[in-house]
Each structure stands twice: as structure tokens, then as C-alpha cells.
């Protein structure tokens, strides 16, 4: 009996230690995003969820109380397209071809075709070159990635992370950026969409596809094969007697499992091309990149096709140590100047959009990038929405993320000052109801801060 009681006590102690304490932030300014700001109110988090929010919310007796006088509470920021936590030097490539144009920052990924050995060359679509569509980001997350801590210190509580190898990189997952030993504790949604890149894996003499036209043809062929594969599987499932069973194809299975596709598009011609491709494939799509989204034609196309755009915060800049003989075109100079105005213009045009970090993870770099969009015409309120509720709506998780509402996940940022102001300081971050203190920003080229204890410093 004594052993049983001891075991029950130990279980209760472990359960208490594992669950975050209830938290009440009172007398704070609360920016709910989904509604008007609350000048002085209280938000209560319990069991990782928002229990209550409002002006006259009572503080629970068992809650840890944070005095919010002089503080502002925002929903945790969401990075709409990221590689934080992904293994290797994962990079988002937003251009639809090799090399890009002057003023664009691109870094093509070197990959080996998924179904071939390093000494073989892809001969055609049947080899499934550069395709790992079945890979799930949730299965590959490395919780010790120092970029997670840096992003959290910048106010990011959630990221939509993607494997980015090859053409069909794999399925993204929506994850919270807390500290955990097991990645499964962080996953909000395991499958958010299929990442597609138009980088050319083969190159000259390197096998199929070796040109942009070939890559697009390959994508078309994959979806034709997937549709045929689905019909054959359904027919076999309906009546398998006397019929040879269909061969299993994990590449096509991964394509069919994907809720939506993400397609790269920076220039106006790429936006037009990718919207037409998505319509041809009959797939729900999200475009990412958007450097030339400031052009009125871009907004018109996106509205016509009712397709959301993820706008990169890595604004085009001159190359470092450029070749003095290289000619910079007027279009490149124009894009450098006008790209930060794109979010504000998209908002005015009624286009659904969100912002994504595109490799930026230092808090000051992210702050400066968002400030450029605000200086380019995006209101502060819309900038906050583009990093909270808008990405949640685009990925279909606005019922649990993106705003401060009862029942949603307890992801909050507490700041002293207006978010994105130069002098504003992030005081604390709550992820799944657990408190984290922002780590000191690493110097340029230095190592990121260590991951904190999940219990936080209460």
C-alpha cells in the first residue's frame, strides 16, 4: 500500500512539473488582432490554452500573476515559410530559375535525386528525380537548432517549416518554437503543404530535368501520374479479385497526401506562370517570394486566381563585392527600391498575404525588415496581422493560432513598447503557456543562444 501511495505521489509531482503553471497577465494593453485592442485588460493561460481575455477578467487564485502595467501583449508571431529546425543547410529558393536577376538573393540547393545513387543520372520522370514528397518536416525537426532560440527571442512562437531538398522537397509542418526534447511536443499540424522548388537538379549533362521547361514538365507529369495512380488504387480497392495489385509509389503517395502546394514566384512573369500552373494542376496553391508584387499586374493576377502570397522579408539588395563589369538593369534597381512597398500595396488591393523570414533569424534583422515594409506603406496593425492571423488563415489553423482569443493556444509576446519599434524590448514569450525569456542577441557571425528550459524562469 505504501508503495502504491508513493507511486501516486510521484505521478502527481511529475504531472505537475510537466504542466505549465496558470498565468494571468493583468493591467496590460492587449492587441488581440482579431478585434480591437484592449487598453487595459487581463489574459489568462491555463494548460497551454488561453482561458480568458478581456477588460474585466478575474485573476484566478492559483495563477502566477504578471503585472502588465506599461506592457503590451501580442499573439506569438508566425513565420509562414521557414526551415528553422530542419537538418542541414536548408534554404528557401524563391526564384523560378537558376541564378536569378540582379537585386535578387537566391541560393540554389544542391541535391541528389531521391531514387538514384550519386553515380546515376535521371533519364526521365519515371526515375522521380529530386523528389522526396513523402518526407514530413515533423519527422525531421531538430529541437536543438540554435535558430529556434533566436527566432523565439524575436517574438516568433510558431513556424511553418518545410524540407527544401530538390524539386518536390516534402510536406511542411506547423510547429511551435518551444524548448522540448521530443519534436512531437512542438507539432501543431503535421502536414501543411508540399514545398515545390524550380531549382534544376541535373544541370548541363546531369540528367533530366536540366532546364526550367523540363522542370515544369516534370511537375506536370508527376501530377498526371498521381491522378492515374489514384484511379488505379481506387479501382483495385473496390474490386481486387482477379486483378494484379498496383505497385506502391511513395513519391506519388506523398503528392496525393499534400493539402496544398507552395510555388516560387518573385518576378511578375513567374507569378503569372505559377498561377497558371496551379490552375492547370487543379491544386490549392500558395505562392512564395513576391519581390515584384509591388507591380499592379501582380495584385490583379493574385486576386483573379484567389491565391495567397507569402512575401519574403529578405528584401533585394546589391550583391556583396560585385563584379564591376556586371551591368545592373533598371528593373533590378527598381525592384530593390520598391519591393518593401509590396505588402502595403497588396493590402490595399485586397490580396491575401503573409510575411516570412526567408532565412533571417536575428531579432534585429527581422525588426529592420518589417520596419522597411512599414516605411513602404504597410500599417503597423497590418504588419502584425501579416505575421500572426494572416498566416494562420492561409494554412487553415486560425481556429487555434494567430490571435488572442479564448480557447486558442497560449502563444503570446509581452513587450515594453510598440512591436517593431527600435527601442521596444521583448520582455517574455509564452509558447503553449510556458514562459521564455529572450536570449541575448548573438553577435554577427556568432553562435546563437542556448535553448532554454521548457519550464521557463517563473
Short mmCIF file of N, CA and C in Angstrom, two decimals, residues 211-382:
data_model
loop_
_atom_site.label_atom_id
_atom_site.label_comp_id
_atom_site.label_asym_id
_atom_site.label_seq_id
_atom_site.Cartn_x
_atom_site.Cartn_y
_atom_site.Cartn_z
N UNK A 211 16.60 21.88 -67.44
CA UNK A 211 16.19 23.23 -67.84
C UNK A 211 14.88 23.56 -67.16
N UNK A 212 14.55 24.84 -67.10
CA UNK A 212 13.31 25.26 -66.44
C UNK A 212 12.10 24.62 -67.09
N UNK A 213 12.08 24.57 -68.43
CA UNK A 213 10.95 23.95 -69.13
C UNK A 213 10.81 22.48 -68.74
N UNK A 214 11.96 21.80 -68.63
CA UNK A 214 11.93 20.40 -68.23
C UNK A 214 11.43 20.23 -66.81
N UNK A 215 11.80 21.13 -65.91
CA UNK A 215 11.34 21.04 -64.52
C UNK A 215 9.83 21.21 -64.43
N UNK A 216 9.30 22.19 -65.15
CA UNK A 216 7.85 22.39 -65.13
C UNK A 216 7.13 21.21 -65.78
N UNK A 217 7.70 20.68 -66.85
CA UNK A 217 7.11 19.49 -67.48
C UNK A 217 7.11 18.31 -66.52
N UNK A 218 8.19 18.19 -65.76
CA UNK A 218 8.29 17.11 -64.78
C UNK A 218 7.21 17.24 -63.70
N UNK A 219 6.97 18.46 -63.23
CA UNK A 219 5.93 18.69 -62.22
C UNK A 219 4.57 18.30 -62.79
N UNK A 220 4.32 18.70 -64.03
CA UNK A 220 3.05 18.32 -64.68
C UNK A 220 2.92 16.80 -64.74
N UNK A 221 4.00 16.13 -65.14
CA UNK A 221 3.95 14.68 -65.29
C UNK A 221 3.71 13.99 -63.96
N UNK A 222 4.31 14.51 -62.89
CA UNK A 222 4.10 13.93 -61.56
C UNK A 222 2.61 13.96 -61.21
N UNK A 223 1.94 15.06 -61.50
CA UNK A 223 0.52 15.15 -61.14
C UNK A 223 -0.36 14.31 -62.07
N UNK A 224 0.04 14.17 -63.32
CA UNK A 224 -0.67 13.23 -64.20
C UNK A 224 -0.53 11.81 -63.69
N UNK A 225 0.70 11.45 -63.31
CA UNK A 225 0.94 10.11 -62.77
C UNK A 225 0.17 9.90 -61.47
N UNK A 226 0.12 10.94 -60.64
CA UNK A 226 -0.57 10.82 -59.35
C UNK A 226 -2.07 10.59 -59.56
N UNK A 227 -2.66 11.29 -60.53
CA UNK A 227 -4.08 11.11 -60.80
C UNK A 227 -4.37 9.69 -61.30
N UNK A 228 -3.52 9.20 -62.20
CA UNK A 228 -3.68 7.83 -62.71
C UNK A 228 -3.48 6.82 -61.58
N UNK A 229 -2.49 7.04 -60.77
CA UNK A 229 -2.18 6.16 -59.63
C UNK A 229 -3.39 6.09 -58.68
N UNK A 230 -4.00 7.24 -58.42
CA UNK A 230 -5.16 7.29 -57.53
C UNK A 230 -6.33 6.50 -58.10
N UNK A 231 -6.59 6.67 -59.40
CA UNK A 231 -7.71 5.94 -60.03
C UNK A 231 -7.49 4.44 -60.00
N UNK A 232 -6.25 4.00 -60.27
CA UNK A 232 -5.93 2.57 -60.26
C UNK A 232 -6.09 2.00 -58.85
N UNK A 233 -5.60 2.75 -57.85
CA UNK A 233 -5.71 2.28 -56.46
C UNK A 233 -7.17 2.18 -56.03
N UNK A 234 -7.98 3.17 -56.42
CA UNK A 234 -9.40 3.14 -56.05
C UNK A 234 -10.12 1.98 -56.72
N UNK A 235 -9.81 1.73 -57.99
CA UNK A 235 -10.45 0.62 -58.70
C UNK A 235 -10.07 -0.71 -58.07
N UNK A 236 -8.80 -0.84 -57.69
CA UNK A 236 -8.33 -2.10 -57.07
C UNK A 236 -8.98 -2.30 -55.70
N UNK A 237 -9.10 -1.22 -54.93
CA UNK A 237 -9.71 -1.32 -53.60
C UNK A 237 -11.18 -1.71 -53.71
N UNK A 238 -11.83 -1.22 -54.75
CA UNK A 238 -13.25 -1.51 -54.93
C UNK A 238 -13.48 -2.97 -55.30
N UNK A 239 -12.62 -3.53 -56.16
CA UNK A 239 -12.79 -4.94 -56.58
C UNK A 239 -11.43 -5.53 -56.92
N UNK A 240 -10.72 -6.08 -55.92
CA UNK A 240 -9.36 -6.58 -56.16
C UNK A 240 -9.29 -7.97 -56.78
N UNK A 241 -10.41 -8.69 -56.83
CA UNK A 241 -10.36 -10.08 -57.31
C UNK A 241 -9.99 -10.16 -58.78
N UNK A 242 -9.01 -10.99 -59.06
CA UNK A 242 -8.60 -11.25 -60.44
C UNK A 242 -7.81 -10.12 -61.08
N UNK A 243 -7.37 -9.15 -60.26
CA UNK A 243 -6.63 -8.00 -60.80
C UNK A 243 -5.27 -7.92 -60.10
N UNK A 244 -4.17 -7.83 -60.86
CA UNK A 244 -2.86 -7.67 -60.22
C UNK A 244 -2.84 -6.40 -59.37
N UNK A 245 -2.29 -6.50 -58.17
CA UNK A 245 -2.29 -5.33 -57.29
C UNK A 245 -1.37 -4.24 -57.85
N UNK A 246 -1.75 -2.99 -57.69
CA UNK A 246 -0.93 -1.88 -58.19
C UNK A 246 0.37 -1.75 -57.39
N UNK A 247 1.40 -1.28 -58.04
CA UNK A 247 2.68 -1.08 -57.37
C UNK A 247 2.62 0.16 -56.49
N UNK A 248 3.18 0.06 -55.30
CA UNK A 248 3.22 1.19 -54.37
C UNK A 248 4.26 2.20 -54.83
N UNK A 249 3.91 3.49 -54.81
CA UNK A 249 4.83 4.55 -55.21
C UNK A 249 4.81 5.63 -54.13
N UNK A 250 5.85 5.67 -53.31
CA UNK A 250 5.83 6.60 -52.18
C UNK A 250 5.90 8.05 -52.64
N UNK A 251 6.51 8.31 -53.78
CA UNK A 251 6.57 9.68 -54.29
C UNK A 251 5.17 10.19 -54.62
N UNK A 252 4.38 9.37 -55.27
CA UNK A 252 3.02 9.77 -55.63
C UNK A 252 2.11 9.79 -54.41
N UNK A 253 2.36 8.88 -53.47
CA UNK A 253 1.59 8.91 -52.22
C UNK A 253 1.80 10.24 -51.50
N UNK A 254 3.05 10.71 -51.46
CA UNK A 254 3.34 11.98 -50.81
C UNK A 254 2.66 13.14 -51.49
N UNK A 255 2.61 13.12 -52.81
CA UNK A 255 1.94 14.18 -53.56
C UNK A 255 0.45 14.18 -53.27
N UNK A 256 -0.16 13.01 -53.25
CA UNK A 256 -1.60 12.91 -53.02
C UNK A 256 -1.97 13.29 -51.59
N UNK A 257 -1.06 13.08 -50.65
CA UNK A 257 -1.34 13.40 -49.24
C UNK A 257 -1.28 14.90 -48.97
N UNK A 258 -0.65 15.66 -49.83
CA UNK A 258 -0.41 17.08 -49.58
C UNK A 258 -1.68 17.90 -49.73
N UNK A 259 -1.94 18.75 -48.76
CA UNK A 259 -3.16 19.56 -48.76
C UNK A 259 -3.12 20.66 -49.81
N UNK A 260 -1.93 21.17 -50.06
CA UNK A 260 -1.75 22.30 -50.98
C UNK A 260 -0.32 22.29 -51.47
N UNK A 261 -0.03 23.10 -52.47
CA UNK A 261 1.34 23.19 -52.95
C UNK A 261 1.84 24.63 -52.79
N UNK A 262 3.15 24.75 -52.56
CA UNK A 262 3.79 26.05 -52.47
C UNK A 262 4.71 26.21 -53.67
N UNK A 263 4.51 27.28 -54.42
CA UNK A 263 5.25 27.50 -55.66
C UNK A 263 6.02 28.82 -55.60
N UNK A 264 7.28 28.83 -56.12
CA UNK A 264 8.10 30.04 -56.04
C UNK A 264 7.75 31.04 -57.14
N UNK A 265 7.70 32.31 -56.78
CA UNK A 265 7.40 33.34 -57.78
C UNK A 265 7.86 34.70 -57.25
N UNK A 266 8.89 35.23 -57.84
CA UNK A 266 9.38 36.57 -57.49
C UNK A 266 8.96 37.60 -58.52
N UNK A 267 9.34 37.37 -59.78
CA UNK A 267 9.06 38.32 -60.84
C UNK A 267 7.61 38.20 -61.32
N UNK A 268 7.14 39.24 -61.97
CA UNK A 268 5.76 39.25 -62.47
C UNK A 268 5.50 38.08 -63.39
N UNK A 269 6.45 37.78 -64.29
CA UNK A 269 6.27 36.68 -65.22
C UNK A 269 6.18 35.35 -64.47
N UNK A 270 6.90 35.23 -63.35
CA UNK A 270 6.84 34.00 -62.56
C UNK A 270 5.52 33.88 -61.82
N UNK A 271 5.01 35.00 -61.34
CA UNK A 271 3.71 34.98 -60.66
C UNK A 271 2.63 34.51 -61.63
N UNK A 272 2.66 35.06 -62.84
CA UNK A 272 1.69 34.66 -63.87
C UNK A 272 1.84 33.17 -64.20
N UNK A 273 3.09 32.73 -64.39
CA UNK A 273 3.36 31.35 -64.79
C UNK A 273 2.92 30.37 -63.71
N UNK A 274 3.22 30.66 -62.44
CA UNK A 274 2.89 29.73 -61.36
C UNK A 274 1.39 29.69 -61.08
N UNK A 275 0.70 30.81 -61.24
CA UNK A 275 -0.76 30.80 -61.07
C UNK A 275 -1.42 29.95 -62.14
N UNK A 276 -0.92 30.04 -63.37
CA UNK A 276 -1.46 29.22 -64.46
C UNK A 276 -1.16 27.74 -64.22
N UNK A 277 0.05 27.46 -63.72
CA UNK A 277 0.43 26.07 -63.46
C UNK A 277 -0.46 25.46 -62.37
N UNK A 278 -0.68 26.20 -61.29
CA UNK A 278 -1.52 25.69 -60.21
C UNK A 278 -2.94 25.42 -60.69
N UNK A 279 -3.46 26.34 -61.54
CA UNK A 279 -4.81 26.13 -62.09
C UNK A 279 -4.86 24.90 -62.98
N UNK A 280 -3.80 24.70 -63.75
CA UNK A 280 -3.74 23.52 -64.63
C UNK A 280 -3.68 22.24 -63.81
N UNK A 281 -2.92 22.27 -62.71
CA UNK A 281 -2.79 21.08 -61.87
C UNK A 281 -4.01 20.85 -60.99
N UNK A 282 -4.89 21.86 -60.91
CA UNK A 282 -6.10 21.81 -60.08
C UNK A 282 -5.74 21.58 -58.62
N UNK A 283 -4.72 22.31 -58.17
CA UNK A 283 -4.25 22.18 -56.80
C UNK A 283 -4.40 23.51 -56.06
N UNK A 284 -4.89 23.47 -54.80
CA UNK A 284 -4.84 24.68 -53.98
C UNK A 284 -3.37 25.10 -53.84
N UNK A 285 -3.09 26.38 -54.04
CA UNK A 285 -1.69 26.81 -54.09
C UNK A 285 -1.45 28.05 -53.25
N UNK A 286 -0.21 28.18 -52.82
CA UNK A 286 0.30 29.39 -52.17
C UNK A 286 1.57 29.75 -52.92
N UNK A 287 1.72 31.00 -53.33
CA UNK A 287 2.96 31.45 -53.95
C UNK A 287 3.86 32.04 -52.87
N UNK A 288 5.17 31.90 -53.07
CA UNK A 288 6.11 32.49 -52.11
C UNK A 288 7.22 33.22 -52.86
N UNK A 289 7.68 34.31 -52.27
CA UNK A 289 8.69 35.16 -52.88
C UNK A 289 8.17 36.58 -52.95
N UNK A 290 7.60 36.96 -54.10
CA UNK A 290 6.85 38.19 -54.24
C UNK A 290 7.64 39.48 -54.31
N UNK A 291 8.88 39.43 -54.82
CA UNK A 291 9.65 40.67 -54.88
C UNK A 291 9.02 41.69 -55.83
N UNK A 292 8.36 41.23 -56.89
CA UNK A 292 7.71 42.16 -57.82
C UNK A 292 6.21 42.25 -57.58
N UNK A 293 5.79 41.93 -56.36
CA UNK A 293 4.37 42.04 -56.03
C UNK A 293 3.92 43.49 -55.92
N UNK A 294 4.87 44.43 -55.95
CA UNK A 294 4.50 45.85 -55.94
C UNK A 294 3.90 46.28 -57.27
N UNK A 295 4.09 45.51 -58.32
CA UNK A 295 3.52 45.86 -59.62
C UNK A 295 2.00 45.62 -59.61
N UNK A 296 1.20 46.57 -60.11
CA UNK A 296 -0.26 46.41 -60.08
C UNK A 296 -0.74 45.14 -60.77
N UNK A 297 -0.02 44.71 -61.81
CA UNK A 297 -0.43 43.49 -62.52
C UNK A 297 -0.35 42.26 -61.61
N UNK A 298 0.61 42.26 -60.69
CA UNK A 298 0.76 41.12 -59.77
C UNK A 298 -0.47 40.99 -58.88
N UNK A 299 -0.90 42.10 -58.30
CA UNK A 299 -2.08 42.07 -57.44
C UNK A 299 -3.32 41.65 -58.22
N UNK A 300 -3.44 42.13 -59.45
CA UNK A 300 -4.60 41.77 -60.28
C UNK A 300 -4.63 40.27 -60.54
N UNK A 301 -3.47 39.69 -60.83
CA UNK A 301 -3.41 38.25 -61.08
C UNK A 301 -3.76 37.45 -59.83
N UNK A 302 -3.18 37.84 -58.70
CA UNK A 302 -3.43 37.12 -57.45
C UNK A 302 -4.90 37.20 -57.05
N UNK A 303 -5.52 38.34 -57.27
CA UNK A 303 -6.95 38.47 -56.97
C UNK A 303 -7.79 37.62 -57.92
N UNK A 304 -7.42 37.61 -59.19
CA UNK A 304 -8.18 36.84 -60.17
C UNK A 304 -8.17 35.35 -59.84
N UNK A 305 -6.99 34.84 -59.44
CA UNK A 305 -6.87 33.42 -59.14
C UNK A 305 -7.16 33.09 -57.67
N UNK A 306 -7.43 34.13 -56.86
CA UNK A 306 -7.74 33.96 -55.44
C UNK A 306 -6.66 33.13 -54.74
N UNK A 307 -5.42 33.52 -54.98
CA UNK A 307 -4.28 32.79 -54.44
C UNK A 307 -3.50 33.67 -53.47
N UNK A 308 -3.23 33.16 -52.26
CA UNK A 308 -2.45 33.96 -51.31
C UNK A 308 -0.96 33.97 -51.68
N UNK A 309 -0.27 35.00 -51.18
CA UNK A 309 1.15 35.17 -51.45
C UNK A 309 1.90 35.32 -50.14
N UNK A 310 3.01 34.60 -50.01
CA UNK A 310 3.93 34.77 -48.88
C UNK A 310 5.06 35.67 -49.36
N UNK A 311 5.19 36.83 -48.74
CA UNK A 311 6.17 37.82 -49.16
C UNK A 311 7.43 37.68 -48.31
N UNK A 312 8.56 37.53 -49.00
CA UNK A 312 9.85 37.37 -48.32
C UNK A 312 10.28 38.68 -47.66
N UNK A 313 10.77 38.56 -46.42
CA UNK A 313 11.32 39.71 -45.71
C UNK A 313 12.78 39.95 -46.05
N UNK A 314 13.36 39.11 -46.85
CA UNK A 314 14.74 39.34 -47.29
C UNK A 314 14.67 40.22 -48.54
N UNK A 315 14.60 41.50 -48.30
CA UNK A 315 14.43 42.44 -49.41
C UNK A 315 15.65 42.42 -50.32
N UNK A 316 15.45 42.59 -51.63
CA UNK A 316 16.58 42.53 -52.57
C UNK A 316 17.60 43.63 -52.27
N UNK A 317 18.86 43.26 -52.30
CA UNK A 317 19.96 44.19 -52.04
C UNK A 317 21.07 43.97 -53.05
N UNK A 318 21.96 44.94 -53.20
CA UNK A 318 23.10 44.74 -54.11
C UNK A 318 23.97 43.57 -53.63
N UNK A 319 24.57 42.88 -54.55
CA UNK A 319 25.47 41.79 -54.20
C UNK A 319 26.71 42.34 -53.51
N UNK A 320 27.23 41.55 -52.59
CA UNK A 320 28.48 41.94 -51.95
C UNK A 320 29.65 41.68 -52.91
N UNK A 321 30.56 42.61 -52.96
CA UNK A 321 31.74 42.50 -53.84
C UNK A 321 31.33 42.13 -55.26
N UNK A 322 30.46 42.90 -55.89
CA UNK A 322 30.02 42.55 -57.25
C UNK A 322 31.13 42.74 -58.26
N UNK A 323 30.99 42.06 -59.38
CA UNK A 323 31.91 42.24 -60.50
C UNK A 323 31.63 43.61 -61.11
N UNK A 324 32.61 44.50 -61.13
CA UNK A 324 32.36 45.86 -61.66
C UNK A 324 31.93 45.87 -63.12
N UNK A 325 32.19 44.76 -63.83
CA UNK A 325 31.80 44.71 -65.23
C UNK A 325 30.36 44.27 -65.43
N UNK A 326 29.74 43.74 -64.35
CA UNK A 326 28.34 43.32 -64.46
C UNK A 326 27.43 44.55 -64.55
N UNK A 327 26.51 44.50 -65.48
CA UNK A 327 25.58 45.60 -65.65
C UNK A 327 24.33 45.36 -64.82
N UNK A 328 23.96 46.33 -64.01
CA UNK A 328 22.74 46.25 -63.21
C UNK A 328 21.61 46.89 -63.99
N UNK A 329 20.55 46.15 -64.24
CA UNK A 329 19.45 46.65 -65.05
C UNK A 329 18.59 47.63 -64.28
N UNK A 330 17.86 48.44 -65.00
CA UNK A 330 16.93 49.38 -64.36
C UNK A 330 15.87 48.61 -63.58
N UNK A 331 15.41 47.47 -64.12
CA UNK A 331 14.38 46.69 -63.43
C UNK A 331 14.88 46.20 -62.08
N UNK A 332 16.16 45.79 -62.00
CA UNK A 332 16.72 45.33 -60.74
C UNK A 332 16.79 46.48 -59.74
N UNK A 333 17.21 47.65 -60.19
CA UNK A 333 17.28 48.81 -59.32
C UNK A 333 15.89 49.20 -58.82
N UNK A 334 14.91 49.12 -59.72
CA UNK A 334 13.53 49.44 -59.34
C UNK A 334 13.01 48.46 -58.29
N UNK A 335 13.34 47.17 -58.47
CA UNK A 335 12.87 46.16 -57.52
C UNK A 335 13.49 46.37 -56.15
N UNK A 336 14.77 46.71 -56.11
CA UNK A 336 15.41 46.99 -54.83
C UNK A 336 14.70 48.13 -54.10
N UNK A 337 14.30 49.13 -54.86
CA UNK A 337 13.68 50.31 -54.28
C UNK A 337 12.23 50.08 -53.86
N UNK A 338 11.47 49.33 -54.67
CA UNK A 338 10.03 49.24 -54.47
C UNK A 338 9.55 47.96 -53.81
N UNK A 339 10.39 46.93 -53.70
CA UNK A 339 9.93 45.65 -53.13
C UNK A 339 9.32 45.81 -51.74
N UNK A 340 9.91 46.60 -50.82
CA UNK A 340 9.30 46.74 -49.49
C UNK A 340 7.91 47.37 -49.49
N UNK A 341 7.53 48.00 -50.60
CA UNK A 341 6.19 48.60 -50.69
C UNK A 341 5.13 47.56 -51.05
N UNK A 342 5.56 46.36 -51.45
CA UNK A 342 4.61 45.35 -51.92
C UNK A 342 3.55 44.98 -50.88
N UNK A 343 3.91 44.72 -49.60
CA UNK A 343 2.86 44.34 -48.64
C UNK A 343 1.76 45.39 -48.51
N UNK A 344 2.15 46.67 -48.43
CA UNK A 344 1.14 47.72 -48.32
C UNK A 344 0.24 47.79 -49.53
N UNK A 345 0.80 47.61 -50.72
CA UNK A 345 0.01 47.65 -51.94
C UNK A 345 -0.90 46.43 -52.06
N UNK A 346 -0.42 45.27 -51.62
CA UNK A 346 -1.26 44.07 -51.63
C UNK A 346 -2.45 44.23 -50.68
N UNK A 347 -2.18 44.84 -49.52
CA UNK A 347 -3.28 45.09 -48.57
C UNK A 347 -4.34 45.99 -49.19
N UNK A 348 -3.92 47.05 -49.84
CA UNK A 348 -4.87 47.99 -50.47
C UNK A 348 -5.66 47.30 -51.59
N UNK A 349 -5.00 46.35 -52.27
CA UNK A 349 -5.67 45.66 -53.38
C UNK A 349 -6.57 44.52 -52.91
N UNK A 350 -6.53 44.21 -51.62
CA UNK A 350 -7.38 43.14 -51.11
C UNK A 350 -6.85 41.74 -51.36
N UNK A 351 -5.52 41.62 -51.53
CA UNK A 351 -4.90 40.31 -51.75
C UNK A 351 -4.51 39.69 -50.41
N UNK A 352 -4.82 38.44 -50.23
CA UNK A 352 -4.42 37.75 -49.00
C UNK A 352 -2.92 37.47 -49.03
N UNK A 353 -2.21 37.89 -47.99
CA UNK A 353 -0.77 37.71 -47.96
C UNK A 353 -0.29 37.57 -46.52
N UNK A 354 0.92 37.06 -46.38
CA UNK A 354 1.61 36.98 -45.09
C UNK A 354 3.08 37.22 -45.36
N UNK A 355 3.83 37.48 -44.30
CA UNK A 355 5.27 37.69 -44.41
C UNK A 355 6.00 36.47 -43.90
N UNK A 356 7.19 36.20 -44.47
CA UNK A 356 8.01 35.11 -43.94
C UNK A 356 9.47 35.53 -43.87
N UNK A 357 10.22 34.90 -42.98
CA UNK A 357 11.56 35.35 -42.62
C UNK A 357 12.58 35.14 -43.72
N UNK A 358 12.45 34.08 -44.49
CA UNK A 358 13.38 33.77 -45.59
C UNK A 358 14.84 33.75 -45.12
N UNK A 359 15.08 33.07 -44.00
CA UNK A 359 16.45 32.89 -43.52
C UNK A 359 16.88 33.89 -42.47
N UNK A 360 16.16 34.99 -42.30
CA UNK A 360 16.51 35.94 -41.25
C UNK A 360 16.09 35.36 -39.90
N UNK A 361 17.00 35.32 -38.94
CA UNK A 361 16.62 34.80 -37.62
C UNK A 361 17.13 35.66 -36.47
N UNK A 362 17.97 36.64 -36.76
CA UNK A 362 18.41 37.54 -35.70
C UNK A 362 17.29 38.56 -35.43
N UNK A 363 16.95 38.79 -34.16
CA UNK A 363 15.85 39.71 -33.85
C UNK A 363 15.96 41.07 -34.51
N UNK A 364 17.15 41.66 -34.51
CA UNK A 364 17.30 42.99 -35.09
C UNK A 364 17.13 42.98 -36.60
N UNK A 365 17.61 41.91 -37.26
CA UNK A 365 17.44 41.80 -38.71
C UNK A 365 15.96 41.70 -39.07
N UNK A 366 15.21 40.90 -38.31
CA UNK A 366 13.79 40.76 -38.56
C UNK A 366 13.05 42.07 -38.30
N UNK A 367 13.43 42.75 -37.22
CA UNK A 367 12.80 44.02 -36.89
C UNK A 367 13.02 45.05 -38.00
N UNK A 368 14.27 45.12 -38.49
CA UNK A 368 14.57 46.08 -39.55
C UNK A 368 13.82 45.75 -40.83
N UNK A 369 13.69 44.45 -41.14
CA UNK A 369 12.99 44.05 -42.36
C UNK A 369 11.52 44.42 -42.30
N UNK A 370 10.87 44.17 -41.15
CA UNK A 370 9.46 44.54 -41.01
C UNK A 370 9.30 46.06 -41.04
N UNK A 371 10.26 46.76 -40.42
CA UNK A 371 10.20 48.23 -40.42
C UNK A 371 10.26 48.78 -41.84
N UNK A 372 11.01 48.11 -42.74
CA UNK A 372 11.06 48.54 -44.14
C UNK A 372 9.69 48.45 -44.78
N UNK A 373 8.95 47.37 -44.49
CA UNK A 373 7.61 47.23 -45.05
C UNK A 373 6.68 48.30 -44.49
N UNK A 374 6.83 48.64 -43.20
CA UNK A 374 6.01 49.70 -42.61
C UNK A 374 6.35 51.05 -43.23
N UNK A 375 7.64 51.30 -43.41
CA UNK A 375 8.05 52.54 -44.07
C UNK A 375 7.58 52.58 -45.53
N UNK A 376 7.38 51.38 -46.12
CA UNK A 376 6.92 51.30 -47.51
C UNK A 376 5.42 51.45 -47.67
N UNK A 377 4.68 51.62 -46.55
CA UNK A 377 3.25 51.88 -46.67
C UNK A 377 2.35 50.90 -45.94
N UNK A 378 2.90 49.84 -45.35
CA UNK A 378 2.08 48.88 -44.59
C UNK A 378 1.87 49.43 -43.19
N UNK A 379 0.64 49.46 -42.73
CA UNK A 379 0.39 49.96 -41.38
C UNK A 379 0.95 48.98 -40.36
N UNK A 380 1.23 49.49 -39.15
CA UNK A 380 1.75 48.62 -38.09
C UNK A 380 0.76 47.50 -37.77
N UNK A 381 -0.52 47.84 -37.74
CA UNK A 381 -1.54 46.84 -37.44
C UNK A 381 -1.56 45.73 -38.49
N UNK A 382 -1.43 46.12 -39.76
CA UNK A 382 -1.44 45.12 -40.83
C UNK A 382 -0.14 44.32 -40.85
#
